[in-house]
mmCIF file with all atom_site columns, C-alpha atoms in Angstrom:
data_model
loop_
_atom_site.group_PDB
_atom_site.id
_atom_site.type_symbol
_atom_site.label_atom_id
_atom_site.label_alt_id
_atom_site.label_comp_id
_atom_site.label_asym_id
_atom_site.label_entity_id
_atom_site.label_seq_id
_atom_site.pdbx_PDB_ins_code
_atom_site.Cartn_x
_atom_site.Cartn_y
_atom_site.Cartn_z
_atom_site.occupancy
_atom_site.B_iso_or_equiv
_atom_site.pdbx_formal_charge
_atom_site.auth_seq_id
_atom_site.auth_comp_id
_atom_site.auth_asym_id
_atom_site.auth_atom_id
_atom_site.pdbx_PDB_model_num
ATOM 1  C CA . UNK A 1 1  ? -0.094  -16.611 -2.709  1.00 0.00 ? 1  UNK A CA 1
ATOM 2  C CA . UNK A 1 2  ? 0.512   -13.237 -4.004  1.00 0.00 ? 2  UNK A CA 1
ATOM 3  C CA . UNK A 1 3  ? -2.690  -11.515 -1.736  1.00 0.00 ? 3  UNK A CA 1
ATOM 4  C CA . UNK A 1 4  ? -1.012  -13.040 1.500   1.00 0.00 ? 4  UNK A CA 1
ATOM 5  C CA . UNK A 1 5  ? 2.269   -12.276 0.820   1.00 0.00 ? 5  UNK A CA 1
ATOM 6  C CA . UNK A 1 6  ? 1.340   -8.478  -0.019  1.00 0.00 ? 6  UNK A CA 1
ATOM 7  C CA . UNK A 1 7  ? -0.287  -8.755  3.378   1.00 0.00 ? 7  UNK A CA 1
ATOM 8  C CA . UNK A 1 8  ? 2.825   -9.315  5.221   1.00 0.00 ? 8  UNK A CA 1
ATOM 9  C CA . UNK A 1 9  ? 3.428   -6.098  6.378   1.00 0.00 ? 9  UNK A CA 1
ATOM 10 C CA . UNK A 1 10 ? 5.077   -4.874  3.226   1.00 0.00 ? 10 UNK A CA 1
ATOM 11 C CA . UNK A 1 11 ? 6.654   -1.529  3.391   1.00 0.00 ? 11 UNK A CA 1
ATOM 12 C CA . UNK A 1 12 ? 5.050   0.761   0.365   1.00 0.00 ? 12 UNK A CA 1
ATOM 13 C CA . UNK A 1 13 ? 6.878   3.371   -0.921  1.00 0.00 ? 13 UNK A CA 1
ATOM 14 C CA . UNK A 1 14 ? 6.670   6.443   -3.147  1.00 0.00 ? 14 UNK A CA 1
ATOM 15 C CA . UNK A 1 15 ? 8.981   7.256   -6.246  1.00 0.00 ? 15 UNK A CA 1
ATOM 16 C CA . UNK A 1 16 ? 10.636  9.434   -3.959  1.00 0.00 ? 16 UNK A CA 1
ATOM 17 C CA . UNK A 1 17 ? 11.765  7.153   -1.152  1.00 0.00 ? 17 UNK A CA 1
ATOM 18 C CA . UNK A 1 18 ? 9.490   7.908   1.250   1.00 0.00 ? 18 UNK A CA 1
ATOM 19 C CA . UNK A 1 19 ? 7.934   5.591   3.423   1.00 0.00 ? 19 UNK A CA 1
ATOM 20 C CA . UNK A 1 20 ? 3.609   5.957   3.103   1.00 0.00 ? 20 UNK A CA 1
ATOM 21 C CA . UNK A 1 21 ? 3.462   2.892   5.149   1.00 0.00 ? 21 UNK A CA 1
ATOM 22 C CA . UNK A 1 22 ? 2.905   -1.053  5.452   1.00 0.00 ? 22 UNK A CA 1
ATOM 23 C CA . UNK A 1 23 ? 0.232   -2.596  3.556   1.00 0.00 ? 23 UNK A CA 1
ATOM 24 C CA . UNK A 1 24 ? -2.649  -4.485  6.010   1.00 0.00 ? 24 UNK A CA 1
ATOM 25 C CA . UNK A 1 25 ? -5.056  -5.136  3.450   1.00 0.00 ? 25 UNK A CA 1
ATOM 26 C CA . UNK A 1 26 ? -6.356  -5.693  -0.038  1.00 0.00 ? 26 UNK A CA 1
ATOM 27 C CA . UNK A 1 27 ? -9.811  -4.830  -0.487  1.00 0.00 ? 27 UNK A CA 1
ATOM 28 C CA . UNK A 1 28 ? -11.340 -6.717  -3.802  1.00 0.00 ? 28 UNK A CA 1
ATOM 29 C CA . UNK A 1 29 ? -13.258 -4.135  -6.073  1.00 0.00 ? 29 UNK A CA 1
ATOM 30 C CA . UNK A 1 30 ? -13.617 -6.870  -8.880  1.00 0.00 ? 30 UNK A CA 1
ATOM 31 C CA . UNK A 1 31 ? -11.876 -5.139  -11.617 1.00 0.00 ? 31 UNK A CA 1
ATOM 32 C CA . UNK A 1 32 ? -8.449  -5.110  -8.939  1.00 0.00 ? 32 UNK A CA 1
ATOM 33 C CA . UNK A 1 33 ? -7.456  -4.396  -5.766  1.00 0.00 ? 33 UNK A CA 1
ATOM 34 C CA . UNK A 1 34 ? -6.997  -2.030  -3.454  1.00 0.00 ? 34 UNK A CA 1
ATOM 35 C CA . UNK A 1 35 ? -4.215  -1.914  -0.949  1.00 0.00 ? 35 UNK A CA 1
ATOM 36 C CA . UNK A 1 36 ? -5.030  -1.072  2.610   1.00 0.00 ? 36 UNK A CA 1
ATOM 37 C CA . UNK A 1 37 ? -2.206  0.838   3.684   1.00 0.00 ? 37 UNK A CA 1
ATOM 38 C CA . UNK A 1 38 ? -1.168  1.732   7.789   1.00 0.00 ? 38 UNK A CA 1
ATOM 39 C CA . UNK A 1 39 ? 1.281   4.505   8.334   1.00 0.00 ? 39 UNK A CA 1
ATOM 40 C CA . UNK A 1 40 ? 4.427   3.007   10.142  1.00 0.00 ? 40 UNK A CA 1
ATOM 41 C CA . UNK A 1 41 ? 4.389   2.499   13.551  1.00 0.00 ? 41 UNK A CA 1
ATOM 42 C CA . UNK A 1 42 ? 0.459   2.823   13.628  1.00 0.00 ? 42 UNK A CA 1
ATOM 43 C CA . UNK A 1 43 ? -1.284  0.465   15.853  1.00 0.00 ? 43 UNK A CA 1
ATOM 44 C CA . UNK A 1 44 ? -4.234  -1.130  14.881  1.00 0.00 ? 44 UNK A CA 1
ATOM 45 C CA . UNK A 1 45 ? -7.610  -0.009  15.120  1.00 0.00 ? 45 UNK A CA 1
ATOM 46 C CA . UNK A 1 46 ? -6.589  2.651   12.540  1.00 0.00 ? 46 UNK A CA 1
ATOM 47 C CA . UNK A 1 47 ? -8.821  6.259   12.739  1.00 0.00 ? 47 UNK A CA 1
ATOM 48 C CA . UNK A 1 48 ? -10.220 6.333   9.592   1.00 0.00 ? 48 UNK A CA 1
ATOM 49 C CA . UNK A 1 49 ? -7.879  9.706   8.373   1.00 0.00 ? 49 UNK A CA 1
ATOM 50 C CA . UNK A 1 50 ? -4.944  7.329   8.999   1.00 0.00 ? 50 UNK A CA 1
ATOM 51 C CA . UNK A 1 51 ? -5.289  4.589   6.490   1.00 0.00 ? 51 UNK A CA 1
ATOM 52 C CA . UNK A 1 52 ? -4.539  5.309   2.751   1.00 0.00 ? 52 UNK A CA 1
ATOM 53 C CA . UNK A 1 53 ? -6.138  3.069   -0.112  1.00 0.00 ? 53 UNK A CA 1
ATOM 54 C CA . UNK A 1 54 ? -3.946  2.643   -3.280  1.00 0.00 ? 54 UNK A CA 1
ATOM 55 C CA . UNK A 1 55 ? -5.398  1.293   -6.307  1.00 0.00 ? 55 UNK A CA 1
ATOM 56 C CA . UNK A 1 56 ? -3.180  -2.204  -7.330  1.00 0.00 ? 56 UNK A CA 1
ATOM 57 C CA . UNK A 1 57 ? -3.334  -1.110  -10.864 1.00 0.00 ? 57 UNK A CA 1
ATOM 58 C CA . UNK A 1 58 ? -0.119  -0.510  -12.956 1.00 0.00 ? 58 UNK A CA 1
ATOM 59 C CA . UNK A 1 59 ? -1.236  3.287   -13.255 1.00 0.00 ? 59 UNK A CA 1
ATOM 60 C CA . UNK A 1 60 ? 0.367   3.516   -9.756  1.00 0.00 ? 60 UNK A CA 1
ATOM 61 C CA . UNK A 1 61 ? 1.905   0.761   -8.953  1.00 0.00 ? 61 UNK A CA 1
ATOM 62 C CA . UNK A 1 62 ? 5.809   0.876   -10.276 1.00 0.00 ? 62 UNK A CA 1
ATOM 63 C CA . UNK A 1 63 ? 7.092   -2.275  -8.880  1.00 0.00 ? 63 UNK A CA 1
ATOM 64 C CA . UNK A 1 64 ? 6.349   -5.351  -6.258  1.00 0.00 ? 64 UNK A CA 1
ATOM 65 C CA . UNK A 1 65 ? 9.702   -6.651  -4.969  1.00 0.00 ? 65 UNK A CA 1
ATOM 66 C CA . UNK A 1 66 ? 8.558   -9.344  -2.446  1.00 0.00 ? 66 UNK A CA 1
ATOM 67 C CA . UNK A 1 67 ? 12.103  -10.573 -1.604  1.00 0.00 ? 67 UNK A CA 1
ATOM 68 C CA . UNK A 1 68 ? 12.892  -7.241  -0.594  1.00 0.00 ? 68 UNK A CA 1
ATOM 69 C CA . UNK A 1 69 ? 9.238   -6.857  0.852   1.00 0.00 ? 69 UNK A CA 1
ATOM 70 C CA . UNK A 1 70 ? 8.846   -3.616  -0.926  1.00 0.00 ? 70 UNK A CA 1
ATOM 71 C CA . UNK A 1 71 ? 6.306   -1.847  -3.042  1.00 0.00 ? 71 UNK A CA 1
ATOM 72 C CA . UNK A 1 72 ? 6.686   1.400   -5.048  1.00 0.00 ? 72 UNK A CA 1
ATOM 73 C CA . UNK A 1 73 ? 3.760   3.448   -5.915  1.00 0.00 ? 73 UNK A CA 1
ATOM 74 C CA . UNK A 1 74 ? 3.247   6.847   -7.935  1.00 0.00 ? 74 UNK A CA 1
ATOM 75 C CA . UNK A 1 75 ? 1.079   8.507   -5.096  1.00 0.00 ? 75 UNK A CA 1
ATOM 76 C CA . UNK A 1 76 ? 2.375   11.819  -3.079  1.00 0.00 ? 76 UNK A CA 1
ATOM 77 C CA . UNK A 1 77 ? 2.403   11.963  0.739   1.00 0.00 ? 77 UNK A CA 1
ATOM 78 C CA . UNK A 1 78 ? -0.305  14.814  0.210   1.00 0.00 ? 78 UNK A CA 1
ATOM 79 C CA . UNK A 1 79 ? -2.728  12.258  -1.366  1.00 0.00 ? 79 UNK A CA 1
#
């Protein structure tokens, strides 16, 4: 399915190449989903200031490539 494949460790990215990390997560809200995101090379338990939640809504999310096992959001490092 689409939810476990997303939760394959796939590397997110920003519209400006840069890594913000691997998704480990989707949290269901009801109206969509929210990715759990770990930075790269974090190791699990997370500190709460380390994970980053990204909305799964088109607003930010420019593309899902799952052959490539790559997501690109609209969201800054600073967010």
């Amino acid at each position: 399915s689409l939810v476990s494949s997303l939760r394959d460790a796939v590397l997110v990215v920003n519209r400006d190449g840069a890594a913000l990390g691997r998704v480990i997560g989707l949290i269901d809200t009801g109206p969509h989903c929210v990715f759990r995101i770990a930075p790269v090379g974090a190791v699990e338990p997370l500190k709460p200031d380390q994970e980053r939640l990204i909305p799964f809504v088109g607003a930010y999310v420019d593309d899902v490539d799952l052959a490539a096992r790559l997501i690109k959001v609209d969201w800054g490092l600073d967010y």
